[in-house]
Short mmCIF file of C-alpha atoms and ligand atoms in Angstrom, two decimals:
data_model
loop_
_atom_site.label_atom_id
_atom_site.label_comp_id
_atom_site.label_asym_id
_atom_site.label_seq_id
_atom_site.Cartn_x
_atom_site.Cartn_y
_atom_site.Cartn_z
CA UNK A 1 90.14 207.26 32.72
CA UNK A 2 93.68 207.61 31.43
CA UNK A 3 94.83 205.23 28.68
CA UNK A 4 98.59 204.69 28.61
CA UNK A 5 100.45 205.06 25.34
CA UNK A 6 103.64 203.80 23.75
CA UNK A 7 106.65 206.03 23.20
CA UNK A 8 108.09 205.40 19.76
CA UNK A 9 110.64 207.51 17.88
CA UNK A 10 110.26 210.38 20.33
CA UNK A 11 106.46 210.51 20.14
CA UNK A 12 103.69 209.25 22.43
CA UNK A 13 101.47 207.09 20.25
CA UNK A 14 98.38 204.93 20.71
CA UNK A 15 98.92 201.19 20.50
CA UNK A 16 97.89 199.58 17.24
CA UNK A 17 96.58 196.57 19.15
CA UNK A 18 92.87 196.26 19.89
CA UNK A 19 93.10 195.00 23.48
CA UNK A 20 93.02 197.35 26.45
CA UNK A 21 93.76 196.07 29.97
CA UNK A 22 92.75 197.49 33.35
CA UNK A 23 95.52 198.43 35.76
CA UNK A 24 94.19 197.73 39.26
CA UNK A 25 95.44 199.27 42.53
CA UNK A 26 96.21 196.17 44.65
CA UNK A 27 95.36 197.98 47.90
CA UNK A 28 91.89 199.22 46.87
CA UNK A 29 91.07 197.08 43.80
CA UNK A 30 90.14 200.29 41.97
CA UNK A 31 91.05 200.69 38.31
CA UNK A 32 93.88 203.23 37.98
CA UNK A 33 94.31 203.36 34.22
CA UNK A 34 93.85 201.43 31.01
CA UNK A 35 96.82 200.20 29.06
CA UNK A 36 97.47 198.32 25.85
CA UNK A 37 97.66 194.54 25.77
CA UNK A 38 100.36 194.95 23.14
CA UNK A 39 100.81 194.01 19.53
CA UNK A 40 103.47 192.93 17.05
CA UNK A 41 102.81 196.10 15.02
CA UNK A 42 103.77 198.25 18.00
CA UNK A 43 106.94 196.21 18.43
CA UNK A 44 107.82 196.49 14.73
CA UNK A 45 107.43 200.28 14.85
CA UNK A 46 109.54 200.58 18.01
CA UNK A 47 112.29 198.31 16.70
CA UNK A 48 112.35 200.21 13.40
CA UNK A 49 112.82 203.46 15.34
CA UNK A 50 115.60 201.94 17.46
CA UNK A 51 117.38 200.56 14.38
CA UNK A 52 117.13 203.92 12.57
CA UNK A 53 118.41 205.86 15.60
CA UNK A 54 121.35 203.56 16.21
CA UNK A 55 124.04 204.90 13.81
CA UNK A 56 123.81 208.49 15.09
CA UNK A 57 123.66 207.40 18.74
CA UNK A 58 126.64 205.05 18.30
CA UNK A 59 128.58 207.92 16.68
CA UNK A 60 127.78 210.28 19.56
CA UNK A 61 130.88 210.67 21.78
CA UNK A 62 130.68 208.45 24.85
CA UNK A 63 131.03 211.49 27.13
CA UNK A 64 127.90 213.01 25.61
CA UNK A 65 125.96 209.76 25.90
CA UNK A 66 126.93 209.53 29.56
CA UNK A 67 126.04 213.21 30.14
CA UNK A 68 122.54 212.55 28.79
CA UNK A 69 122.14 209.58 31.12
CA UNK A 70 123.24 211.78 34.04
CA UNK A 71 120.65 214.40 33.02
CA UNK A 72 118.01 211.67 33.07
CA UNK A 73 119.25 210.46 36.48
CA UNK A 74 118.92 214.03 37.82
CA UNK A 75 115.35 214.26 36.51
CA UNK A 76 114.45 210.90 38.07
CA UNK A 77 115.95 211.98 41.40
CA UNK A 78 113.98 215.26 41.24
CA UNK A 79 110.75 213.28 40.70
CA UNK A 80 111.53 210.43 43.10
CA UNK A 81 108.52 211.03 45.35
CA UNK A 82 106.16 210.97 42.39
CA UNK A 83 107.68 207.79 40.94
CA UNK A 84 107.57 206.02 44.28
CA UNK A 85 103.90 206.95 44.66
CA UNK A 86 103.10 205.58 41.20
CA UNK A 87 104.87 202.32 42.07
CA UNK A 88 102.89 202.11 45.28
CA UNK A 89 99.58 202.62 43.49
CA UNK A 90 100.28 200.11 40.74
CA UNK A 91 101.95 197.27 42.69
CA UNK A 92 101.63 198.08 46.39
CA UNK A 93 105.21 198.88 47.45
CA UNK A 94 105.06 201.21 50.50
CA UNK A 95 106.49 204.70 50.01
CA UNK A 96 109.36 204.45 52.50
CA UNK A 97 110.83 201.25 51.16
CA UNK A 98 110.12 202.36 47.60
CA UNK A 99 112.15 205.52 48.16
CA UNK A 100 115.12 203.58 49.56
CA UNK A 101 115.23 201.29 46.53
CA UNK A 102 114.65 204.12 44.05
CA UNK A 103 117.51 206.19 45.50
CA UNK A 104 119.73 203.12 45.21
CA UNK A 105 118.65 202.57 41.61
CA UNK A 106 119.45 206.16 40.62
CA UNK A 107 122.87 205.88 42.26
CA UNK A 108 123.33 202.59 40.40
CA UNK A 109 122.39 204.20 37.08
CA UNK A 110 124.92 206.97 37.65
CA UNK A 111 127.67 204.52 38.66
CA UNK A 112 126.96 202.28 35.68
CA UNK A 113 127.03 205.21 33.23
CA UNK A 114 130.19 206.55 34.84
CA UNK A 115 131.89 203.22 34.19
CA UNK A 116 131.68 203.98 30.45
CA UNK A 117 134.16 206.83 30.89
CA UNK A 118 136.94 204.44 31.91
CA UNK A 119 135.85 201.41 29.87
CA UNK A 120 138.27 200.46 27.08
CA UNK A 121 136.10 200.82 23.98
CA UNK A 122 139.41 200.77 22.11
CA UNK A 123 142.72 199.22 23.16
CA UNK A 124 146.05 199.03 21.38
CA UNK A 125 148.41 196.14 22.04
CA UNK A 126 151.98 196.55 20.75
CA UNK A 127 153.78 193.26 20.18
CA UNK A 128 157.57 192.72 20.53
CA UNK A 129 157.89 192.11 16.76
CA UNK A 130 156.56 195.60 16.02
CA UNK A 131 153.11 194.45 14.97
CA UNK A 132 150.04 195.95 16.66
CA UNK A 133 146.55 194.72 17.53
CA UNK A 134 143.66 197.12 17.92
CA UNK A 135 140.80 195.76 19.99
CA UNK A 136 137.54 197.57 19.36
CA UNK A 137 134.30 197.14 21.26
CA UNK A 138 131.31 197.98 19.08
CA UNK A 139 127.77 198.62 20.26
CA UNK A 140 125.44 195.83 19.22
CA UNK A 141 122.62 197.91 17.70
CA UNK A 142 118.97 197.89 18.73
CA UNK A 143 118.47 196.04 22.02
CA UNK A 144 115.43 195.00 24.07
CA UNK A 145 114.91 195.44 27.80
CA UNK A 146 112.02 193.40 29.24
CA UNK A 147 111.27 193.91 32.93
CA UNK A 148 109.06 192.54 35.75
CA UNK A 149 106.67 194.37 38.08
CA UNK A 150 108.25 193.85 41.49
CA UNK A 151 110.67 196.80 41.10
CA UNK A 152 109.21 198.57 38.06
CA UNK A 153 111.64 201.52 37.98
CA UNK A 154 114.67 199.82 39.50
CA UNK A 155 114.58 196.94 37.03
CA UNK A 156 114.67 199.36 34.09
CA UNK A 157 117.44 201.49 35.55
CA UNK A 158 119.55 198.44 36.45
CA UNK A 159 119.52 197.22 32.86
CA UNK A 160 119.49 200.26 30.64
CA UNK A 161 122.54 202.36 31.68
CA UNK A 162 125.39 200.31 30.16
CA UNK A 163 123.33 199.50 27.05
CA UNK A 164 122.79 203.19 26.28
CA UNK A 165 126.22 204.39 27.39
CA UNK A 166 127.85 201.77 25.16
CA UNK A 167 125.99 203.21 22.15
CA UNK A 168 123.05 200.84 21.80
CA UNK A 169 119.47 201.94 21.32
CA UNK A 170 116.68 200.37 23.37
CA UNK A 171 113.13 199.11 23.08
CA UNK A 172 111.78 198.81 26.58
CA UNK A 173 108.85 196.62 27.52
CA UNK A 174 107.86 196.90 31.18
CA UNK A 175 105.52 194.50 32.94
CA UNK A 176 101.84 194.81 32.13
CA UNK A 177 101.26 194.54 35.89
CA UNK A 178 103.10 197.83 36.66
CA UNK A 179 103.51 200.09 33.60
CA UNK A 180 102.54 203.44 35.16
CA UNK A 181 105.83 204.41 36.82
CA UNK A 182 107.82 203.36 33.74
CA UNK A 183 105.68 205.59 31.51
CA UNK A 184 106.57 208.48 33.84
CA UNK A 185 110.23 207.44 33.72
CA UNK A 186 110.19 207.82 29.94
CA UNK A 187 108.43 211.19 30.18
CA UNK A 188 111.44 212.36 32.16
CA UNK A 189 113.97 211.16 29.56
CA UNK A 190 115.41 213.47 26.93
CA UNK A 191 117.25 211.29 24.45
CA UNK A 192 117.23 211.83 20.68
CA UNK A 193 114.13 210.27 19.04
CA UNK A 194 114.36 206.48 18.72
CA UNK A 195 117.18 206.03 21.24
CA UNK A 196 114.80 204.81 23.96
CA UNK A 197 111.38 203.50 22.94
CA UNK A 198 108.61 202.13 25.12
CA UNK A 199 106.19 199.40 24.11
CA UNK A 200 103.44 198.44 26.55
CA UNK A 201 101.69 195.11 26.82
CA UNK A 202 101.97 191.55 28.09
CA UNK A 203 103.27 188.54 26.14
CA UNK A 204 101.49 190.03 23.11
CA UNK A 205 104.31 192.58 23.04
CA UNK A 206 107.00 190.58 24.87
CA UNK A 207 107.01 187.61 22.50
CA UNK A 208 107.43 189.52 19.21
CA UNK A 209 110.05 191.72 20.85
CA UNK A 210 112.05 188.76 22.16
CA UNK A 211 111.77 187.07 18.76
CA UNK A 212 112.46 190.15 16.63
CA UNK A 213 115.23 189.49 14.10
CA UNK A 214 116.58 193.05 14.27
CA UNK A 215 117.13 193.00 18.03
CA UNK A 216 120.78 192.25 18.81
CA UNK A 217 120.53 191.64 22.55
CA UNK A 218 117.64 190.94 24.92
CA UNK A 219 118.13 191.91 28.55
CA UNK A 220 115.36 190.05 30.33
CA UNK A 221 114.43 190.17 34.01
CA UNK A 222 111.55 187.93 35.06
CA UNK A 223 110.50 184.38 35.78
CA UNK A 224 112.41 181.23 34.86
CA UNK A 225 109.55 180.01 32.64
CA UNK A 226 109.50 183.18 30.51
CA UNK A 227 113.29 183.41 30.62
CA UNK A 228 113.53 180.00 28.95
CA UNK A 229 111.36 181.25 26.08
CA UNK A 230 113.40 184.41 25.71
CA UNK A 231 116.61 182.37 25.74
CA UNK A 232 115.23 179.96 23.15
CA UNK A 233 114.28 182.87 20.86
CA UNK A 234 117.78 184.32 21.28
CA UNK A 235 119.25 180.97 20.28
CA UNK A 236 117.04 180.86 17.22
CA UNK A 237 118.20 184.35 16.20
CA UNK A 238 121.85 183.70 17.20
CA UNK A 239 122.03 186.77 19.39
CA UNK A 240 122.82 187.53 22.97
CA UNK A 241 120.44 187.19 25.92
CA UNK A 242 121.12 188.31 29.47
CA UNK A 243 118.65 186.54 31.72
CA UNK A 244 118.05 187.64 35.30
CA UNK A 245 115.52 185.15 36.60
CA UNK A 246 113.83 183.90 39.74
CA UNK A 247 115.29 182.49 42.92
CA UNK A 248 114.55 180.47 46.03
CA UNK A 249 117.25 182.01 48.17
CA UNK A 250 118.47 180.13 51.23
CA UNK A 251 119.63 181.52 54.57
CA UNK A 252 121.86 179.52 56.90
CA UNK A 253 121.75 180.53 60.56
CA UNK A 254 124.66 179.08 62.51
CA UNK A 255 124.92 178.22 66.20
CA UNK A 256 126.54 181.03 68.16
CA UNK A 257 124.73 183.94 66.50
CA UNK A 258 122.36 186.20 68.41
CA UNK A 259 119.07 184.45 67.59
CA UNK A 260 116.88 187.49 68.16
CA UNK A 261 118.89 190.00 66.11
CA UNK A 262 119.36 187.41 63.35
CA UNK A 263 115.64 186.60 63.30
CA UNK A 264 114.86 190.30 62.92
CA UNK A 265 117.25 190.56 59.98
CA UNK A 266 115.77 187.42 58.42
CA UNK A 267 112.23 188.74 58.90
CA UNK A 268 113.19 191.80 56.87
CA UNK A 269 114.82 189.68 54.15
CA UNK A 270 111.82 187.37 53.94
CA UNK A 271 108.98 189.88 54.17
CA UNK A 272 110.07 193.26 52.78
CA UNK A 273 108.27 194.20 49.53
CA UNK A 274 105.79 191.58 50.79
CA UNK A 275 108.29 188.88 49.86
CA UNK A 276 108.30 189.91 46.20
CA UNK A 277 112.05 190.28 45.67
CA UNK A 278 114.04 187.89 43.48
CA UNK A 279 116.51 187.64 46.39
CA UNK A 280 113.87 187.34 49.14
CA UNK A 281 114.86 184.80 51.77
CA UNK A 282 112.63 181.82 50.94
CA UNK A 283 114.38 178.89 52.67
CA UNK A 284 115.70 179.24 56.23
CA UNK A 285 118.05 176.62 57.66
CA UNK A 286 118.65 177.25 61.36
CA UNK A 287 121.02 175.39 63.69
CA UNK A 288 119.20 173.40 66.38
CA UNK A 289 121.14 175.21 69.15
CA UNK A 290 119.44 178.52 68.36
CA UNK A 291 116.28 177.28 66.63
CA UNK A 292 113.77 177.83 69.41
CA UNK A 293 114.58 181.46 70.30
CA UNK A 294 115.12 182.17 66.58
CA UNK A 295 111.64 180.97 65.56
CA UNK A 296 110.06 182.77 68.50
CA UNK A 297 111.75 186.04 67.49
CA UNK A 298 110.92 185.49 63.81
CA UNK A 299 107.24 185.11 64.69
CA UNK A 300 107.38 188.23 66.89
CA UNK A 301 109.07 190.20 64.11
CA UNK A 302 106.52 188.96 61.54
CA UNK A 303 103.67 190.09 63.76
CA UNK A 304 105.26 193.50 64.37
CA UNK A 305 105.24 194.73 60.75
CA UNK A 306 102.54 197.34 60.06
CA UNK A 307 100.59 195.98 57.05
CA UNK A 308 98.32 198.20 54.96
CA UNK A 309 98.02 200.56 52.03
CA UNK A 310 101.58 201.61 51.25
CA UNK A 311 100.45 205.22 50.83
CA UNK A 312 99.69 205.38 54.55
CA UNK A 313 102.43 206.61 56.83
CA UNK A 314 104.30 203.95 58.79
CA UNK A 315 103.15 201.00 56.66
CA UNK A 316 106.02 198.59 56.00
CA UNK A 317 104.25 195.78 54.14
CA UNK A 318 101.73 196.48 51.39
CA UNK A 319 99.47 194.09 49.49
CA UNK A 320 100.71 191.57 46.95
CA UNK A 321 100.74 192.85 43.38
CA UNK A 322 97.46 191.20 42.34
CA UNK A 323 95.01 188.37 42.94
CA UNK A 324 97.02 185.99 40.73
CA UNK A 325 100.13 186.43 42.88
CA UNK A 326 98.14 185.91 46.08
CA UNK A 327 96.71 182.69 44.68
CA UNK A 328 100.25 181.34 44.21
CA UNK A 329 101.13 182.18 47.82
CA UNK A 330 97.90 180.59 49.13
CA UNK A 331 98.56 177.46 47.07
CA UNK A 332 102.11 177.10 48.44
CA UNK A 333 101.03 177.50 52.06
CA UNK A 334 98.04 175.14 51.67
CA UNK A 335 100.30 172.53 50.06
CA UNK A 336 102.74 172.79 53.00
CA UNK A 337 99.96 172.55 55.60
CA UNK A 338 98.42 169.52 53.89
CA UNK A 339 101.82 167.82 54.01
CA UNK A 340 102.33 168.48 57.73
CA UNK A 341 103.79 171.99 58.08
CA UNK A 342 102.86 174.06 61.15
CA UNK A 343 101.74 177.66 60.69
CA UNK A 344 103.39 179.64 63.51
CA UNK A 345 101.86 182.94 62.43
CA UNK A 346 99.90 184.23 59.43
CA UNK A 347 98.61 181.87 56.76
CA UNK A 348 95.10 183.31 56.55
CA UNK A 349 93.81 185.55 53.75
CA UNK A 350 92.29 188.61 55.44
CA UNK A 351 88.74 189.69 54.63
CA UNK A 352 88.13 192.96 52.80
CA UNK A 353 89.47 194.81 49.80
CA UNK A 354 93.05 194.53 48.61
CA UNK A 355 95.30 191.59 47.80
CA UNK A 356 96.78 191.32 51.27
CA UNK A 357 98.51 188.31 52.77
CA UNK A 358 100.03 188.35 56.27
CA UNK A 359 103.70 187.64 57.02
CA UNK A 360 103.72 183.90 57.59
CA UNK A 361 106.18 181.63 59.42
CA UNK A 362 106.08 177.88 58.78
CA UNK A 363 107.96 175.13 60.62
CA UNK A 364 108.04 171.34 60.12
CA UNK A 365 108.61 171.85 56.42
CA UNK A 366 110.43 169.46 54.08
CA UNK A 367 111.51 169.17 50.48
CA UNK A 368 108.24 167.56 49.37
CA UNK A 369 106.60 170.98 49.76
CA UNK A 370 106.36 173.77 47.19
CA UNK A 371 107.43 176.32 49.82
CA UNK A 372 110.91 174.77 49.79
CA UNK A 373 111.23 173.94 46.11
CA UNK A 374 109.44 176.58 44.00
CA UNK A 375 109.69 180.36 44.14
CA UNK A 376 106.77 181.59 46.29
CA UNK A 377 107.28 185.35 45.82
CA UNK A 378 105.24 186.21 48.87
CA UNK A 379 105.67 186.87 52.61
CA UNK A 380 106.29 183.27 53.64
CA UNK A 381 109.27 182.15 55.74
CA UNK A 382 109.66 178.35 55.92
CA UNK A 383 112.09 177.28 58.66
CA UNK A 384 114.05 174.01 58.63
CA UNK A 385 115.98 173.00 61.77
CA UNK A 386 119.41 171.45 61.01
CA UNK A 387 121.88 169.63 63.27
CA UNK A 388 125.05 171.32 62.01
CA UNK A 389 126.24 174.26 59.94
CA UNK A 390 127.51 171.75 57.39
CA UNK A 391 124.03 170.26 57.02
CA UNK A 392 122.57 173.76 56.60
CA UNK A 393 125.10 174.57 53.90
CA UNK A 394 124.41 171.31 52.10
CA UNK A 395 120.65 171.74 52.13
CA UNK A 396 120.96 175.38 51.14
CA UNK A 397 122.92 174.20 48.09
CA UNK A 398 120.25 171.73 46.98
CA UNK A 399 118.04 173.80 44.71
CA UNK A 400 117.55 174.21 41.00
CA UNK A 401 117.83 177.99 41.60
CA UNK A 402 121.07 179.82 42.39
CA UNK A 403 120.47 183.54 42.57
CA UNK A 404 121.73 184.60 46.01
CA UNK A 405 122.26 183.20 49.51
CA UNK A 406 122.86 184.55 53.01
CA UNK A 407 124.83 183.09 55.89
CA UNK A 408 124.80 184.29 59.51
CA UNK A 409 127.76 182.99 61.49
CA UNK A 410 130.50 184.15 63.85
CA UNK A 411 132.81 181.29 62.88
CA UNK A 412 135.61 182.31 60.47
CA UNK A 413 135.84 178.82 58.88
CA UNK A 414 132.12 178.95 58.24
CA UNK A 415 132.47 182.41 56.68
CA UNK A 416 134.94 180.89 54.20
CA UNK A 417 132.66 177.89 53.61
CA UNK A 418 129.73 180.17 52.68
CA UNK A 419 131.24 180.57 49.20
CA UNK A 420 130.45 176.90 48.52
CA UNK A 421 126.75 177.61 48.07
CA UNK A 422 126.15 177.80 44.31
CA UNK A 423 124.81 181.34 43.98
CA UNK A 424 125.52 184.52 42.06
CA UNK A 425 125.93 186.48 45.29
CA UNK A 426 126.43 185.23 48.84
CA UNK A 427 126.01 187.70 51.68
CA UNK A 428 127.59 186.98 55.06
CA UNK A 429 126.10 188.55 58.20
CA UNK A 430 124.07 191.01 56.15
CA UNK A 431 121.46 190.84 53.41
CA UNK A 432 121.90 192.87 50.21
CA UNK A 433 124.83 195.18 49.52
CA UNK A 434 128.14 194.98 47.72
CA UNK A 435 127.89 198.08 45.54
CA UNK A 436 128.34 198.51 41.81
CA UNK A 437 131.64 196.60 41.79
CA UNK A 438 129.73 193.41 42.58
CA UNK A 439 130.26 190.97 39.72
CA UNK A 440 128.16 187.83 39.37
CA UNK A 441 126.34 185.40 37.15
CA UNK A 442 123.40 183.51 38.65
CA UNK A 443 123.86 179.77 39.11
CA UNK A 444 121.39 177.07 38.02
CA UNK A 445 118.05 178.12 36.60
CA UNK A 446 118.34 181.66 38.03
CA UNK A 447 119.83 183.13 34.89
CA UNK A 448 122.55 183.54 32.35
CA UNK A 449 125.09 186.28 31.68
CA UNK A 450 127.38 188.10 34.08
CA UNK A 451 126.16 191.32 35.66
CA UNK A 452 127.89 194.21 37.37
CA UNK A 453 130.55 196.80 36.71
CA UNK A 454 132.50 196.13 33.50
CA UNK A 455 130.72 192.85 32.77
CA UNK A 456 127.66 194.85 31.75
CA UNK A 457 129.78 196.67 29.13
CA UNK A 458 131.29 193.41 27.92
CA UNK A 459 127.71 192.16 27.40
CA UNK A 460 126.60 195.40 25.73
CA UNK A 461 129.37 195.39 23.13
CA UNK A 462 130.91 193.09 20.52
CA UNK A 463 134.72 192.98 20.43
CA UNK A 464 136.69 192.81 17.19
CA UNK A 465 140.44 192.83 16.59
CA UNK A 466 142.44 194.44 13.82
CA UNK A 467 145.98 193.12 13.54
CA UNK A 468 148.51 195.35 11.77
CA UNK A 469 151.80 193.80 10.65
CA UNK A 470 155.12 195.40 11.61
CA UNK A 471 156.27 198.10 9.19
P1 LIG B 1 107.31 187.21 34.04
O1 LIG B 1 108.33 186.27 33.50
O2 LIG B 1 105.91 186.78 34.13
O3 LIG B 1 107.31 188.56 33.19
C1 LIG B 1 108.47 189.33 33.00
C2 LIG B 1 108.31 190.17 31.75
O4 LIG B 1 108.27 189.30 30.61
C3 LIG B 1 107.04 191.00 31.71
O5 LIG B 1 107.34 192.24 31.13
C4 LIG B 1 106.14 190.17 30.79
O6 LIG B 1 105.15 190.91 30.14
C5 LIG B 1 107.15 189.65 29.80
N1 LIG B 1 106.74 188.47 29.04
C6 LIG B 1 105.73 187.61 29.31
N2 LIG B 1 105.72 186.61 28.41
C7 LIG B 1 106.74 186.85 27.55
C8 LIG B 1 107.27 186.17 26.42
N3 LIG B 1 106.74 185.02 26.00
N4 LIG B 1 108.35 186.69 25.80
C9 LIG B 1 108.93 187.82 26.25
N5 LIG B 1 108.47 188.52 27.31
C10 LIG B 1 107.39 188.04 27.97
O7 LIG B 1 107.87 187.64 35.48
P2 LIG B 1 107.15 188.60 36.54
O8 LIG B 1 106.07 187.86 37.23
O9 LIG B 1 106.85 189.90 35.91
O10 LIG B 1 108.34 188.88 37.56
C11 LIG B 1 108.60 188.10 38.67
C12 LIG B 1 109.80 187.23 38.41
O11 LIG B 1 110.93 188.05 38.10
C13 LIG B 1 110.20 186.42 39.62
O12 LIG B 1 110.52 185.12 39.20
C14 LIG B 1 111.42 187.15 40.13
O13 LIG B 1 112.29 186.34 40.90
C15 LIG B 1 112.06 187.61 38.87
N6 LIG B 1 113.00 188.71 39.09
C16 LIG B 1 114.33 188.47 38.91
C17 LIG B 1 115.25 189.48 39.17
C18 LIG B 1 116.73 189.25 39.00
O14 LIG B 1 117.48 190.22 38.99
N7 LIG B 1 117.19 188.02 38.88
C19 LIG B 1 114.80 190.74 39.58
C20 LIG B 1 113.43 190.94 39.73
C21 LIG B 1 112.54 189.92 39.48
#
C-alpha cells in the first residue's frame, strides 16, 4: 500500500508526524493509499524551505517565473487524463466532468500567469512640479495555500498562479480527503527547490500552517467555520488572508421563461459534482406561473442522470466524497421532511457499497429548515414557489452567505435588478462563466478578499512608494 509523502525543499520526504490516515475510494470503500495526518514539524520544515527559497525566486525575472508556470501548465495538460482519474478515485468526480473542469483550470492558470507580464510591478508617476513617485509592488514572501477536496486540482491551480508569478514562494496543504491528485500535480512541477512545497495532513497540518509567524499570506479555500479560524490567525499575525468560503447559492426563476429548459439547467447547477460545488444551486425560488411544469421537469431531469462509479463510461453523478459528507446531506433532508417538506424524488440512501445519494428534489420548504439556511453540499434541490420576481429576489438575498447567484428571466428590468442580490458573482440566464476578467469579492460569510484578474496580483504583492523631490 502506497504511503504519500510531503514535498519539501525539492525532495519527497516522510512526514515527521506519527499518524497515518486511510484514503478511501468513495465508490468502492476500498483503501487507496495511506497518508500523513500532519504535524507542526512538517509545517516548520516546509515554511523554512519556502522562506529560504524566497529571495532567489523574487529576484528571478518575472518572464522566467511565468515561463516556468507555463511549463508546469503544459505538463498538467499532458497528464490531464491521469489527474482526472486520480480525482475520481479519491473523491468520486466522474471522468467527463472532471476533464471539463481540469481543462478550465489549466487555461485559468495560464491566463493568471500571463497577467503578470502586463501587471505594473513598478510604476513611475511624474508630477507637474518635477518630483517623481515610484510605486513598487513587492512579493510578500512565503505564502500558504490551503485547499478543499471538492476540486482538488482546480482549487490549487486557481490560487497558486498569481502568488508564484508575483515572486512569492508557497507551502501548499491540500485536503486530507483528496491528497492523491495534488501529490501528482507536484510531481509534475519543476520549480527550484523550496519554491513550491507540499505538506499533507488535516487540521494537524492546517492549523500550524495558518498560524505560522513566517507566512505572509494565507490563501484559504474551504468552509466558513475553518475560514473564521484562518482569518483569526491572520489577524493575530497581522498578515493577509484571502478567504474563499462556502455558499448557499440562490436561483430565481422568473415567469415567462421556458420552464423545461430552465429546469434542466437548474438540475445541472444543483446536482453536478453531486452537489459538491461552492456555487452549487442550493435554494431555488420559482415564480408561481411556471412552478408546476418547472418542478415536473426538475424531477424528470434529476431522475435522468446516470449515477455510479465515475470511472464508468456515461456516469454523470458519482458518490459523495465520504460517509461524513453523506451524513450531513441525510441530516438536512430528514430535518426538512420532519418540518413538512415533500420529497418529489430521491431522498433515500441506496443499499450497497459507496457513499451514494440520489439527486433529490424537495418542495414545501421554508426558512426553518437546514436545506434553506445551511450549506448542504450534496445533490439536494429545495424549491420555493414565489408570487413575484421581486419576492424571489428578496428571498434570494436573505442569507448569511453571498458567494454567487443565478437569475433566469427574459425581462430586461429584471436582468438589471439581478445585481441587487448580494453576491460575489451573479449569472443571468446561464450558470458559471465570465472568464479570467471576472472580478469579485464574496459577500457575507462567503469570504474575504477580491479575486480575479489583477486583483489576485494586488493581493499577492505589497505596494510601497518612493517619492523623489524635483531636482
Ligand atoms: P474545510 O474547511 O473542512 O477544509 C478546508 C481545508 O482546511 C482542508 O485542507 C483542511 O484540512 C484544512 N483545515 C482544517 N482545519 C484547519 C484549521 N484549523 N486551520 C487551517 N486549515 C484547516 O472545507 P472542506 O470540507 O474541505 O471543503 C468544502 C468547503 O469548501 C465548502 O464549504 C465549500 O463551499 C468550500 N469551497 C469554497 C470555494 C470558493 O471558491 N469559495 C471553492 C471550493 C470549496
